[in-house]
Amino acid sequence: EVQLMESGGDFVQPGGSLRLSCAASGFTFSNYDMSWVRQAPGKGLEWVSAVGGSGGYTHYADSVKGRVIVSRDNSKNTLYLQINSLRAEDTALYYCVKDSEVGFDCWGQGTLVTVSS
Amino acid sequence: SSVLTQPPSVSVAPGRTADITCEVSNVGTKSVHWYQQKPGQAPVLVMHYKSDRRSEIPERFSGSNSGNTATLTISRVEAGDEADYYCQVWDDSIKHILFGGGTKLTVL
């Protein structure tokens, strides 16, 4: 069974940093691009970042570019998202997502990031 | 770059047909995917690429594209179909994944 399990969400003050992790299982992790998608409370879905299967390329939404780094460790089947200079508007549930090239076919349950003073 | 526009809400009586639209600017040959999100749950892919329904999704769900508009059609709507629905594309010109704002489907 394909599974994605996020962790690392926390309550942090503005300007702080967090590293989110996503443990993948049930598929050949290195064969798939992966993305992070977030959802602010009561709001819609917002794509944050994507990384190629080998880690050879990364893409970022304009709203986080320069503050976020996506990476992966294929030997550990783990995806990461480093978020720096956190802002109140980064408060959201962050989903780890498997990209099948015909859509995001598997989503984790999300990890909650709350930014507040 | 593209913008995806969805109606905020659609209401339909049980047993009727619901059409949820997604207007995609500069659609070109973009593939539009659809997701269903029920309250408190992660989104689920229900339709991918050019109206291909995932095997575990009921046949009542179908997709179509016409001009700049993609449509998710749910036939014989049931109470369990009540959810938020999102369209999504990959915009190769800016290397971004884009989501529509979402449509809340209410079953009356």
Short mmCIF file of C-alpha atoms in Angstrom, two decimals:
data_model
loop_
_atom_site.label_atom_id
_atom_site.label_comp_id
_atom_site.label_asym_id
_atom_site.label_seq_id
_atom_site.Cartn_x
_atom_site.Cartn_y
_atom_site.Cartn_z
CA GLU A 1 0.00 0.00 0.00
CA VAL A 2 1.30 3.41 -0.98
CA GLN A 3 1.70 5.61 2.09
CA LEU A 4 3.01 9.08 2.82
CA MET A 5 3.48 10.27 6.38
CA GLU A 6 4.42 13.86 7.14
CA SER A 7 5.99 15.13 10.32
CA GLY A 8 7.74 18.20 11.67
CA GLY A 9 4.86 20.65 11.86
CA ASP A 10 4.90 22.90 14.90
CA PHE A 11 3.91 26.21 16.45
CA VAL A 12 6.63 28.76 15.67
CA GLN A 13 7.15 32.48 15.95
CA PRO A 14 7.42 34.72 12.89
CA GLY A 15 10.93 34.65 11.48
CA GLY A 16 11.55 31.12 12.67
CA SER A 17 12.38 27.99 10.67
CA LEU A 18 11.07 24.48 10.36
CA ARG A 19 11.99 21.33 8.48
CA LEU A 20 9.12 19.13 7.43
CA SER A 21 9.67 15.48 6.56
CA CYS A 22 7.63 12.96 4.61
CA ALA A 23 8.29 9.24 4.88
CA ALA A 24 7.20 7.31 1.81
CA SER A 25 6.48 3.60 1.50
CA GLY A 26 4.80 1.13 -0.84
CA PHE A 27 6.35 2.38 -4.10
CA THR A 28 9.75 2.98 -5.69
CA PHE A 29 10.30 6.45 -4.27
CA SER A 30 13.12 7.49 -6.60
CA ASN A 31 10.94 6.90 -9.68
CA TYR A 32 8.54 9.70 -8.84
CA ASP A 33 8.53 13.45 -8.66
CA MET A 34 7.18 14.69 -5.34
CA SER A 35 5.49 17.92 -4.29
CA TRP A 36 4.41 19.81 -1.21
CA VAL A 37 0.94 21.34 -1.23
CA ARG A 38 -0.44 23.45 1.60
CA GLN A 39 -3.89 24.48 2.74
CA ALA A 40 -4.46 27.41 5.06
CA PRO A 41 -7.36 27.02 7.51
CA GLY A 42 -10.65 27.25 5.62
CA LYS A 43 -8.88 28.00 2.33
CA GLY A 44 -8.07 26.20 -0.90
CA LEU A 45 -5.08 24.18 -2.02
CA GLU A 46 -1.81 25.92 -2.83
CA TRP A 47 1.13 24.18 -4.46
CA VAL A 48 4.40 25.02 -2.67
CA SER A 49 7.26 23.10 -4.27
CA ALA A 50 8.22 20.13 -6.42
CA VAL A 51 11.33 18.02 -6.80
CA GLY A 52 12.30 15.55 -9.49
CA GLY A 53 12.69 11.87 -8.79
CA SER A 54 16.48 12.04 -8.72
CA GLY A 55 16.46 15.42 -7.05
CA GLY A 56 17.88 16.91 -10.22
CA TYR A 57 15.43 19.76 -10.42
CA THR A 58 13.28 21.78 -8.06
CA HIS A 59 10.46 24.25 -8.57
CA TYR A 60 8.93 26.72 -6.14
CA ALA A 61 5.79 28.82 -5.91
CA ASP A 62 6.42 32.56 -6.03
CA SER A 63 4.97 32.92 -2.52
CA VAL A 64 7.79 30.87 -0.98
CA LYS A 65 10.68 31.24 -3.42
CA GLY A 66 13.87 32.21 -1.60
CA ARG A 67 12.55 31.03 1.77
CA VAL A 68 11.97 27.36 1.07
CA ILE A 69 14.22 24.48 0.04
CA VAL A 70 12.82 21.13 -1.06
CA SER A 71 15.06 18.08 -1.00
CA ARG A 72 14.89 14.31 -0.88
CA ASP A 73 16.94 11.38 0.34
CA ASN A 74 16.11 8.46 -1.92
CA SER A 75 18.15 6.08 0.24
CA LYS A 76 15.75 6.84 3.10
CA ASN A 77 12.59 7.24 0.98
CA THR A 78 12.11 10.64 2.57
CA LEU A 79 11.08 14.05 1.26
CA TYR A 80 11.94 17.28 3.08
CA LEU A 81 10.82 20.89 3.09
CA GLN A 82 12.94 23.48 4.85
CA ILE A 83 10.98 26.67 5.48
CA ASN A 84 12.83 29.77 6.67
CA SER A 85 11.71 33.28 7.65
CA LEU A 86 8.26 31.96 8.51
CA ARG A 87 5.35 34.36 8.20
CA ALA A 88 1.81 34.28 9.54
CA GLU A 89 0.60 33.54 6.02
CA ASP A 90 2.60 30.30 6.02
CA THR A 91 0.18 28.91 8.60
CA ALA A 92 -1.32 25.86 6.93
CA LEU A 93 -1.61 22.11 6.76
CA TYR A 94 1.27 20.92 4.60
CA TYR A 95 0.66 17.85 2.45
CA CYS A 96 3.30 15.63 0.92
CA VAL A 97 2.13 14.44 -2.50
CA LYS A 98 3.24 11.79 -5.01
CA ASP A 99 3.17 12.96 -8.62
CA SER A 100 2.21 10.23 -11.06
CA GLU A 101 2.53 12.54 -14.09
CA VAL A 102 -1.22 12.17 -14.55
CA GLY A 103 -1.96 13.94 -11.31
CA PHE A 104 -1.23 13.76 -7.62
CA ASP A 105 -2.33 10.21 -6.99
CA CYS A 106 -1.37 9.89 -3.33
CA TRP A 107 -1.54 12.42 -0.50
CA GLY A 108 -0.37 12.21 3.08
CA GLN A 109 -2.59 13.31 5.94
CA GLY A 110 -0.64 16.53 6.39
CA THR A 111 1.39 18.22 9.11
CA LEU A 112 0.25 21.48 10.66
CA VAL A 113 2.45 24.57 10.71
CA THR A 114 1.25 27.47 12.83
CA VAL A 115 3.12 30.77 12.75
CA SER A 116 2.17 33.22 15.47
CA SER A 117 3.69 35.45 18.08
CA SER B 1 0.99 32.06 -17.27
CA SER B 2 -2.36 30.35 -16.60
CA VAL B 3 -5.17 31.15 -14.20
CA LEU B 4 -7.78 28.58 -13.17
CA THR B 5 -11.24 29.90 -12.34
CA GLN B 6 -13.88 27.80 -10.62
CA PRO B 7 -17.34 28.79 -9.32
CA PRO B 8 -17.20 28.97 -5.51
CA SER B 9 -20.26 26.81 -5.08
CA VAL B 10 -22.62 24.47 -6.91
CA SER B 11 -25.84 23.10 -5.45
CA VAL B 12 -27.76 20.12 -6.78
CA ALA B 13 -30.59 17.87 -5.66
CA PRO B 14 -29.92 14.17 -5.07
CA GLY B 15 -30.20 12.14 -8.25
CA ARG B 16 -29.54 15.12 -10.50
CA THR B 17 -26.38 16.02 -12.43
CA ALA B 18 -23.74 18.43 -11.19
CA ASP B 19 -21.35 20.20 -13.55
CA ILE B 20 -18.28 21.78 -11.98
CA THR B 21 -16.34 23.98 -14.35
CA CYS B 22 -12.74 25.12 -14.47
CA GLU B 23 -11.85 27.92 -16.86
CA VAL B 24 -8.21 27.64 -17.82
CA SER B 25 -6.61 30.63 -19.47
CA ASN B 26 -3.99 29.78 -22.09
CA VAL B 27 -5.18 26.20 -21.85
CA GLY B 28 -3.25 25.08 -24.88
CA THR B 29 -2.62 21.38 -24.48
CA LYS B 30 -2.59 21.45 -20.69
CA SER B 31 -3.81 18.37 -18.85
CA VAL B 32 -6.45 19.20 -16.24
CA HIS B 33 -6.75 17.01 -13.16
CA TRP B 34 -9.58 17.01 -10.60
CA TYR B 35 -9.51 16.38 -6.86
CA GLN B 36 -12.24 15.75 -4.31
CA GLN B 37 -11.76 16.83 -0.71
CA LYS B 38 -14.23 15.92 1.98
CA PRO B 39 -14.21 17.74 5.33
CA GLY B 40 -11.28 16.77 7.51
CA GLN B 41 -9.71 14.58 4.82
CA ALA B 42 -6.85 14.88 2.37
CA PRO B 43 -7.74 15.47 -1.27
CA VAL B 44 -8.25 12.50 -3.59
CA LEU B 45 -7.53 12.44 -7.33
CA VAL B 46 -10.81 11.65 -9.11
CA MET B 47 -10.10 12.55 -12.72
CA HIS B 48 -6.81 12.89 -14.51
CA TYR B 49 -5.58 14.13 -17.82
CA LYS B 50 -8.13 14.15 -20.56
CA SER B 51 -11.13 12.89 -18.61
CA ASP B 52 -9.62 9.62 -17.45
CA ARG B 53 -11.40 8.48 -14.30
CA ARG B 54 -9.41 6.59 -11.70
CA SER B 55 -10.49 2.96 -11.36
CA GLU B 56 -11.76 3.32 -7.80
CA ILE B 57 -13.93 6.33 -8.64
CA PRO B 58 -17.59 5.64 -9.49
CA GLU B 59 -18.59 5.73 -13.14
CA ARG B 60 -20.95 8.55 -12.23
CA PHE B 61 -17.89 10.85 -12.40
CA SER B 62 -16.76 12.00 -15.84
CA GLY B 63 -14.66 14.77 -17.30
CA SER B 64 -14.62 16.79 -20.48
CA ASN B 65 -12.82 19.70 -22.09
CA SER B 66 -14.21 22.30 -24.46
CA GLY B 67 -12.27 25.34 -25.54
CA ASN B 68 -10.82 26.92 -22.42
CA THR B 69 -13.13 25.12 -20.00
CA ALA B 70 -12.71 21.77 -18.31
CA THR B 71 -15.77 20.24 -16.67
CA LEU B 72 -16.18 17.60 -14.01
CA THR B 73 -19.63 16.04 -14.30
CA ILE B 74 -21.18 14.01 -11.51
CA SER B 75 -24.28 12.10 -12.56
CA ARG B 76 -26.96 10.81 -10.17
CA VAL B 77 -25.49 12.86 -7.37
CA GLU B 78 -25.50 11.29 -3.93
CA ALA B 79 -25.18 12.84 -0.48
CA GLY B 80 -21.71 11.31 -0.22
CA ASP B 81 -20.52 13.40 -3.16
CA GLU B 82 -20.76 16.55 -1.06
CA ALA B 83 -17.21 17.91 -0.97
CA ASP B 84 -14.86 20.56 -2.27
CA TYR B 85 -13.58 19.97 -5.79
CA TYR B 86 -10.36 21.42 -7.21
CA CYS B 87 -8.95 21.51 -10.72
CA GLN B 88 -5.21 21.54 -11.29
CA VAL B 89 -2.76 21.97 -14.18
CA TRP B 90 0.98 22.08 -14.75
CA ASP B 91 1.98 25.34 -16.40
CA ASP B 92 5.18 24.53 -18.25
CA SER B 93 5.83 28.17 -19.17
CA ILE B 94 6.50 29.11 -15.54
CA LYS B 95 7.24 25.61 -14.18
CA HIS B 96 4.42 25.91 -11.67
CA ILE B 97 1.57 23.69 -10.58
CA LEU B 98 -1.66 25.64 -10.32
CA PHE B 99 -4.90 24.89 -8.50
CA GLY B 100 -8.28 26.43 -9.06
CA GLY B 101 -9.88 28.13 -6.09
CA GLY B 102 -12.15 25.17 -5.44
CA THR B 103 -15.89 24.56 -5.77
CA LYS B 104 -18.03 23.50 -2.82
CA LEU B 105 -20.62 20.99 -3.99
CA THR B 106 -23.74 21.02 -1.83
CA VAL B 107 -26.30 18.24 -2.15
CA LEU B 108 -29.66 19.71 -1.29
#
